[in-house]
mmCIF file of N, CA and C in Angstrom:
data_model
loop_
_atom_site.group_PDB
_atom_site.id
_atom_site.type_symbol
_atom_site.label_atom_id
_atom_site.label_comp_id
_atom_site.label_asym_id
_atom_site.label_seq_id
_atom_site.Cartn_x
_atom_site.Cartn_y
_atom_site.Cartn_z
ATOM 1 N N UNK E 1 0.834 -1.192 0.000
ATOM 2 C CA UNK E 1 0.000 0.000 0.000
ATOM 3 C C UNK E 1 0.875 1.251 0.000
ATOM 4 N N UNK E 2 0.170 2.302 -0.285
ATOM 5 C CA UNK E 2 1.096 3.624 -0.521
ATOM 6 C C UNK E 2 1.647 4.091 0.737
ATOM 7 N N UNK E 3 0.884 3.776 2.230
ATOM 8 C CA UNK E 3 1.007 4.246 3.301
ATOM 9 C C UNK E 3 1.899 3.523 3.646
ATOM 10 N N UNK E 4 2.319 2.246 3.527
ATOM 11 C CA UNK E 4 3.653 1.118 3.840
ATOM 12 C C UNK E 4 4.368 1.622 3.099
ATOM 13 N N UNK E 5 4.744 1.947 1.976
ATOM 14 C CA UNK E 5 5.698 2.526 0.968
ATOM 15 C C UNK E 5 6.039 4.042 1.886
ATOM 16 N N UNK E 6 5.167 4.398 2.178
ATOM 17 C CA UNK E 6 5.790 5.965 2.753
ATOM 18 C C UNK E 6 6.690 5.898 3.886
ATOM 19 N N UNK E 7 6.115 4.694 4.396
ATOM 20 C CA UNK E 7 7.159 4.338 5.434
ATOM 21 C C UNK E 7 8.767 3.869 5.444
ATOM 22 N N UNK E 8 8.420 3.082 4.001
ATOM 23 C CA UNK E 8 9.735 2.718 3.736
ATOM 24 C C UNK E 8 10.840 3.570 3.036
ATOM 25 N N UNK E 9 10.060 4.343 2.782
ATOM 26 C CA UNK E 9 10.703 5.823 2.333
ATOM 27 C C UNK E 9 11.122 6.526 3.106
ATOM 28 N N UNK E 10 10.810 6.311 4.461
ATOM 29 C CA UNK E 10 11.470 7.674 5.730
ATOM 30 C C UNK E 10 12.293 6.255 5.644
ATOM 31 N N UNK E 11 12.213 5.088 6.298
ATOM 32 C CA UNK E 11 13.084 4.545 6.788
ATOM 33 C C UNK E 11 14.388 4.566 6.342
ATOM 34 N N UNK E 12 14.411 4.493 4.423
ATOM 35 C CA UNK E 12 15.765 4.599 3.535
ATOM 36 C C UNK E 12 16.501 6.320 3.917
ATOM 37 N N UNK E 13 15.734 6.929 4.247
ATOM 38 C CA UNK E 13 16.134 8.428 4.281
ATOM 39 C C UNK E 13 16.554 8.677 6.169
ATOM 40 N N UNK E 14 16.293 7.865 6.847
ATOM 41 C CA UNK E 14 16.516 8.259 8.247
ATOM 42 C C UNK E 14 17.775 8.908 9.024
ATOM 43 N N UNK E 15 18.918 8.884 7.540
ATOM 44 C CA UNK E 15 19.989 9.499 8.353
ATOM 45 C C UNK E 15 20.096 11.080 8.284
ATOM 46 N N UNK E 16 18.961 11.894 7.667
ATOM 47 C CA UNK E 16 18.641 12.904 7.651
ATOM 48 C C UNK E 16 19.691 13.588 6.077
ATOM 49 N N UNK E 17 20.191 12.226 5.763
ATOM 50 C CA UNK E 17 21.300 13.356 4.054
ATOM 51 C C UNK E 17 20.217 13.131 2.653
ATOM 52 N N UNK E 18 20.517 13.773 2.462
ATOM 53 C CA UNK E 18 20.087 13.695 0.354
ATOM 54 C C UNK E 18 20.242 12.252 -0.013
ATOM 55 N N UNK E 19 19.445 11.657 -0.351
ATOM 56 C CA UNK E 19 19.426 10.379 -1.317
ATOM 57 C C UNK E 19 19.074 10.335 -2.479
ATOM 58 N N UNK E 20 19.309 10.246 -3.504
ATOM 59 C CA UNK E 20 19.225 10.426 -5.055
ATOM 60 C C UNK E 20 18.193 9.688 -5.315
ATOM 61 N N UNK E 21 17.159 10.277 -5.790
ATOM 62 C CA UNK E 21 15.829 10.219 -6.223
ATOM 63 C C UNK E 21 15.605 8.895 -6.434
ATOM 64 N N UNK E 22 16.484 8.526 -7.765
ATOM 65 C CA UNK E 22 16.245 6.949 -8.266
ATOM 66 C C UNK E 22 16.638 5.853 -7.381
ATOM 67 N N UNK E 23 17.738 5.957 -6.301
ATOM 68 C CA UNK E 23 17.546 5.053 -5.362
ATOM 69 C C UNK E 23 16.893 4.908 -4.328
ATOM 70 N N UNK E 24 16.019 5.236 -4.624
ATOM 71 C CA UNK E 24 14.585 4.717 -3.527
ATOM 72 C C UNK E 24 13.425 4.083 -4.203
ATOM 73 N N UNK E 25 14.075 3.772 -5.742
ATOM 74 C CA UNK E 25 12.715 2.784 -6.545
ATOM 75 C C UNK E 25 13.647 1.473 -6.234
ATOM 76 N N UNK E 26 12.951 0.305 -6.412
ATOM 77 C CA UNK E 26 13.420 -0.747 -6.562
ATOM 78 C C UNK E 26 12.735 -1.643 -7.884
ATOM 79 N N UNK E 27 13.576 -1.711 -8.681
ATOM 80 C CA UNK E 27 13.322 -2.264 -10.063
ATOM 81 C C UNK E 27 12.793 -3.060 -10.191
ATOM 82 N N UNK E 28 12.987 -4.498 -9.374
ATOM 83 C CA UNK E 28 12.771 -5.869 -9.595
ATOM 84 C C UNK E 28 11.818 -6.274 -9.555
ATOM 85 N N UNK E 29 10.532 -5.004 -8.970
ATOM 86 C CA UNK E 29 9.567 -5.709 -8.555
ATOM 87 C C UNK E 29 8.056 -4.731 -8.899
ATOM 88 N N UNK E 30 9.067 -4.204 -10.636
ATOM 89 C CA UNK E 30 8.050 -4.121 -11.845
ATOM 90 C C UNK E 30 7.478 -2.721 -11.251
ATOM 91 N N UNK E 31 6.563 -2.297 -12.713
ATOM 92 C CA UNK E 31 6.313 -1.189 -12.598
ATOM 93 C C UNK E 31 4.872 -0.808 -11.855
ATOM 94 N N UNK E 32 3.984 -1.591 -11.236
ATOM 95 C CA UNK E 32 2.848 -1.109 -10.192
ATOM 96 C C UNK E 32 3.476 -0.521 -8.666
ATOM 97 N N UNK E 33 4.798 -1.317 -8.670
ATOM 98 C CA UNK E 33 5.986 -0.908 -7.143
ATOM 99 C C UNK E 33 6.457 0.026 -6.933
ATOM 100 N N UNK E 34 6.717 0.517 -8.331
ATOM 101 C CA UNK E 34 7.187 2.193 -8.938
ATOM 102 C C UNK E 34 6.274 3.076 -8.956
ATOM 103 N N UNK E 35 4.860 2.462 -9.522
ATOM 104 C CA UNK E 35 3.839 3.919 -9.071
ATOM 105 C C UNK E 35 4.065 4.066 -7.616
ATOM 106 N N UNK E 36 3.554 2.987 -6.724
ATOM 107 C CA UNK E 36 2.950 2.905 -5.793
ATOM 108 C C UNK E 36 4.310 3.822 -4.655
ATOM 109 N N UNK E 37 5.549 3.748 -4.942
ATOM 110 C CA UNK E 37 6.823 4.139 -4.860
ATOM 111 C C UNK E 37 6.548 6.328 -5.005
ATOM 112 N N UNK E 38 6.547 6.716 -6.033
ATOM 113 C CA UNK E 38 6.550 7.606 -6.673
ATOM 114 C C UNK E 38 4.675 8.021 -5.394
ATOM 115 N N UNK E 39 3.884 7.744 -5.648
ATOM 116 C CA UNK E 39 3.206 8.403 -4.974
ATOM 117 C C UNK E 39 3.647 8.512 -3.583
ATOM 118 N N UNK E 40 3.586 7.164 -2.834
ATOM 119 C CA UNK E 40 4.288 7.680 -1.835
ATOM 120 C C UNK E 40 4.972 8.630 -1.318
ATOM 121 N N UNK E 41 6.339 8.942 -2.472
ATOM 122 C CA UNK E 41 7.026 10.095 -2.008
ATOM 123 C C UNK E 41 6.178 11.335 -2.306
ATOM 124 N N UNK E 42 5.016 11.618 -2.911
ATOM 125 C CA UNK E 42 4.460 12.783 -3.537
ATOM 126 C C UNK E 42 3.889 13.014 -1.912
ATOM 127 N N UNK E 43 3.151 11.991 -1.526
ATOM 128 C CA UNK E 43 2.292 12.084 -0.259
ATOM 129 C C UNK E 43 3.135 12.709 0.880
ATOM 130 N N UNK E 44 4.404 12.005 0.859
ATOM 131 C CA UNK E 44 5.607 12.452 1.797
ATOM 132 C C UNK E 44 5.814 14.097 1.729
ATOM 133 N N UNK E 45 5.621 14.432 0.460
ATOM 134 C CA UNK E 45 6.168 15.663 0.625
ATOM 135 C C UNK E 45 4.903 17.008 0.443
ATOM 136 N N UNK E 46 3.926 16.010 0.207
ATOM 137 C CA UNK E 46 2.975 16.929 0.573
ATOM 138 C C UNK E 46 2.134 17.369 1.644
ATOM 139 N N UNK E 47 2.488 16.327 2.604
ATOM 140 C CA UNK E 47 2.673 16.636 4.260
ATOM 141 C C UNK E 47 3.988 16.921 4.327
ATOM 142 N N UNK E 48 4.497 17.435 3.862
ATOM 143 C CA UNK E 48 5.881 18.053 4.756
ATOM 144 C C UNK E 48 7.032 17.208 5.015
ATOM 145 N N UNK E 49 6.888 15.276 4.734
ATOM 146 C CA UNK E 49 7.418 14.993 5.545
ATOM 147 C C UNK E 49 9.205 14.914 4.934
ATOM 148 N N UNK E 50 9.218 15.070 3.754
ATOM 149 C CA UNK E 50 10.452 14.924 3.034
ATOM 150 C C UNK E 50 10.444 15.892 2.214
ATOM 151 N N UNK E 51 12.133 16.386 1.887
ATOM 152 C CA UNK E 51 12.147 17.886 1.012
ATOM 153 C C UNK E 51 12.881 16.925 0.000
ATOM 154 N N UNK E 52 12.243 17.838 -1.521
ATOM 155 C CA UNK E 52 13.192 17.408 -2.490
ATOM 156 C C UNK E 52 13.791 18.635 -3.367
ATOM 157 N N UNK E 53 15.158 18.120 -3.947
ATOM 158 C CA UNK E 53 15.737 19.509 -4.572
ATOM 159 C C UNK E 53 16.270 18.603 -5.438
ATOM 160 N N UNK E 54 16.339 19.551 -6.582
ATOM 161 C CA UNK E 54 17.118 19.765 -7.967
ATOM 162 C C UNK E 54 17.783 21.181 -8.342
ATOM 163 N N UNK E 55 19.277 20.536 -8.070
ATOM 164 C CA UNK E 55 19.821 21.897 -8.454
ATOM 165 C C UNK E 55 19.941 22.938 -9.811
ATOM 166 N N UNK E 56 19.784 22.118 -10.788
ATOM 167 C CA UNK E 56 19.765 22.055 -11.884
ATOM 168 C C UNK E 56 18.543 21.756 -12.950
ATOM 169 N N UNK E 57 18.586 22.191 -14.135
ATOM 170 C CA UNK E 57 17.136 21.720 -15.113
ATOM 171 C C UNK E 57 18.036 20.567 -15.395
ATOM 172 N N UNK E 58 17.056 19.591 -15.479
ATOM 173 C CA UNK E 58 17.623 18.077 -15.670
ATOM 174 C C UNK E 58 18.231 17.698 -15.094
ATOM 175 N N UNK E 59 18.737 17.982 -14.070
ATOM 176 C CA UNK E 59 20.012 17.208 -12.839
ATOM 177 C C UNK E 59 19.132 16.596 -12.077
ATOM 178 N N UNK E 60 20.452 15.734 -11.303
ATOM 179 C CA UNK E 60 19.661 14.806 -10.225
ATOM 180 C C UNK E 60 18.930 15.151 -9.257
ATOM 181 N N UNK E 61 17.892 14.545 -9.275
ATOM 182 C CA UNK E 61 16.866 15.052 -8.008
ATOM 183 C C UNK E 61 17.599 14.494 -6.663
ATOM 184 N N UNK E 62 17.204 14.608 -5.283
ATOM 185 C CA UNK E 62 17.522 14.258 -4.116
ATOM 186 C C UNK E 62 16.588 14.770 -3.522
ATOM 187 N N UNK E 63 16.240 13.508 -2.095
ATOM 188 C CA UNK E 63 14.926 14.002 -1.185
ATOM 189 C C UNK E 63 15.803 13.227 0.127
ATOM 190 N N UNK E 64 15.297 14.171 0.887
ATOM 191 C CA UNK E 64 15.888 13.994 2.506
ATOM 192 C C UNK E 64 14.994 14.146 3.176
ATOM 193 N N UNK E 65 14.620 13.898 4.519
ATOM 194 C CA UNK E 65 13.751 13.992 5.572
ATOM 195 C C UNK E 65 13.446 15.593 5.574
ATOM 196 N N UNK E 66 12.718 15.419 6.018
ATOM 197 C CA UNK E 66 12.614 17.512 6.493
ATOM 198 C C UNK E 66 12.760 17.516 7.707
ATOM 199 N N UNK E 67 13.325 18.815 7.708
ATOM 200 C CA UNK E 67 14.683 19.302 9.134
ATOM 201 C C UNK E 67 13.366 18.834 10.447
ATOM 202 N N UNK E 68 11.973 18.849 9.963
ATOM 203 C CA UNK E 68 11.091 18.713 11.342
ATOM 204 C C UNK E 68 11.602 17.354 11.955
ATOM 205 N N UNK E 69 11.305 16.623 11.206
ATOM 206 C CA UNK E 69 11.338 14.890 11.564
ATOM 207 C C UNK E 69 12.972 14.901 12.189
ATOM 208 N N UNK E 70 13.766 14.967 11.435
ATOM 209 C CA UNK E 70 15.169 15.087 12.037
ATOM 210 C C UNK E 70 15.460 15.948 13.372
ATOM 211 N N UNK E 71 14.558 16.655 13.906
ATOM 212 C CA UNK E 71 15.116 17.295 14.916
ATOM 213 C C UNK E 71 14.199 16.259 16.188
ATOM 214 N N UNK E 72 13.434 15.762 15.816
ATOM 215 C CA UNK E 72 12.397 14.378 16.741
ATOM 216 C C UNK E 72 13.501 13.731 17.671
#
């Protein structure tokens, strides 16, 4: 479910640094894992709970916890 996926999304991110966008999909297990993946993080960051940046047009994305959760 998207709400287990969101979870597993803070959990990969818990050391509070930038993790590069694409390593937080996991390939192997096809593309319904990847929506369900991709919303998740939308949900994440539309409560607040993860920031994402791109420094660049077309550069790598990165999403980290937001400074709230990290200061917990």
């Amino acid at each position: 479910s998207v709400r287990e996926q969101m979870t597993h999304v803070l959990r990969c991110l818990k050391g509070g640094e930038y993790v590069a966008f694409d390593l937080l999909f996991d390939l192997e297990h096809g593309v319904p894992k990847l929506v369900v993946t991709f919303i998740a993080i939308l949900e994440l960051a539309k409560e607040y709970l993860v920031e994402i940046q791109q420094s660049e047009t077309l550069g790598n994305i990165y999403v980290r916890t937001s400074r709230a959760i990290t200061a917990e």
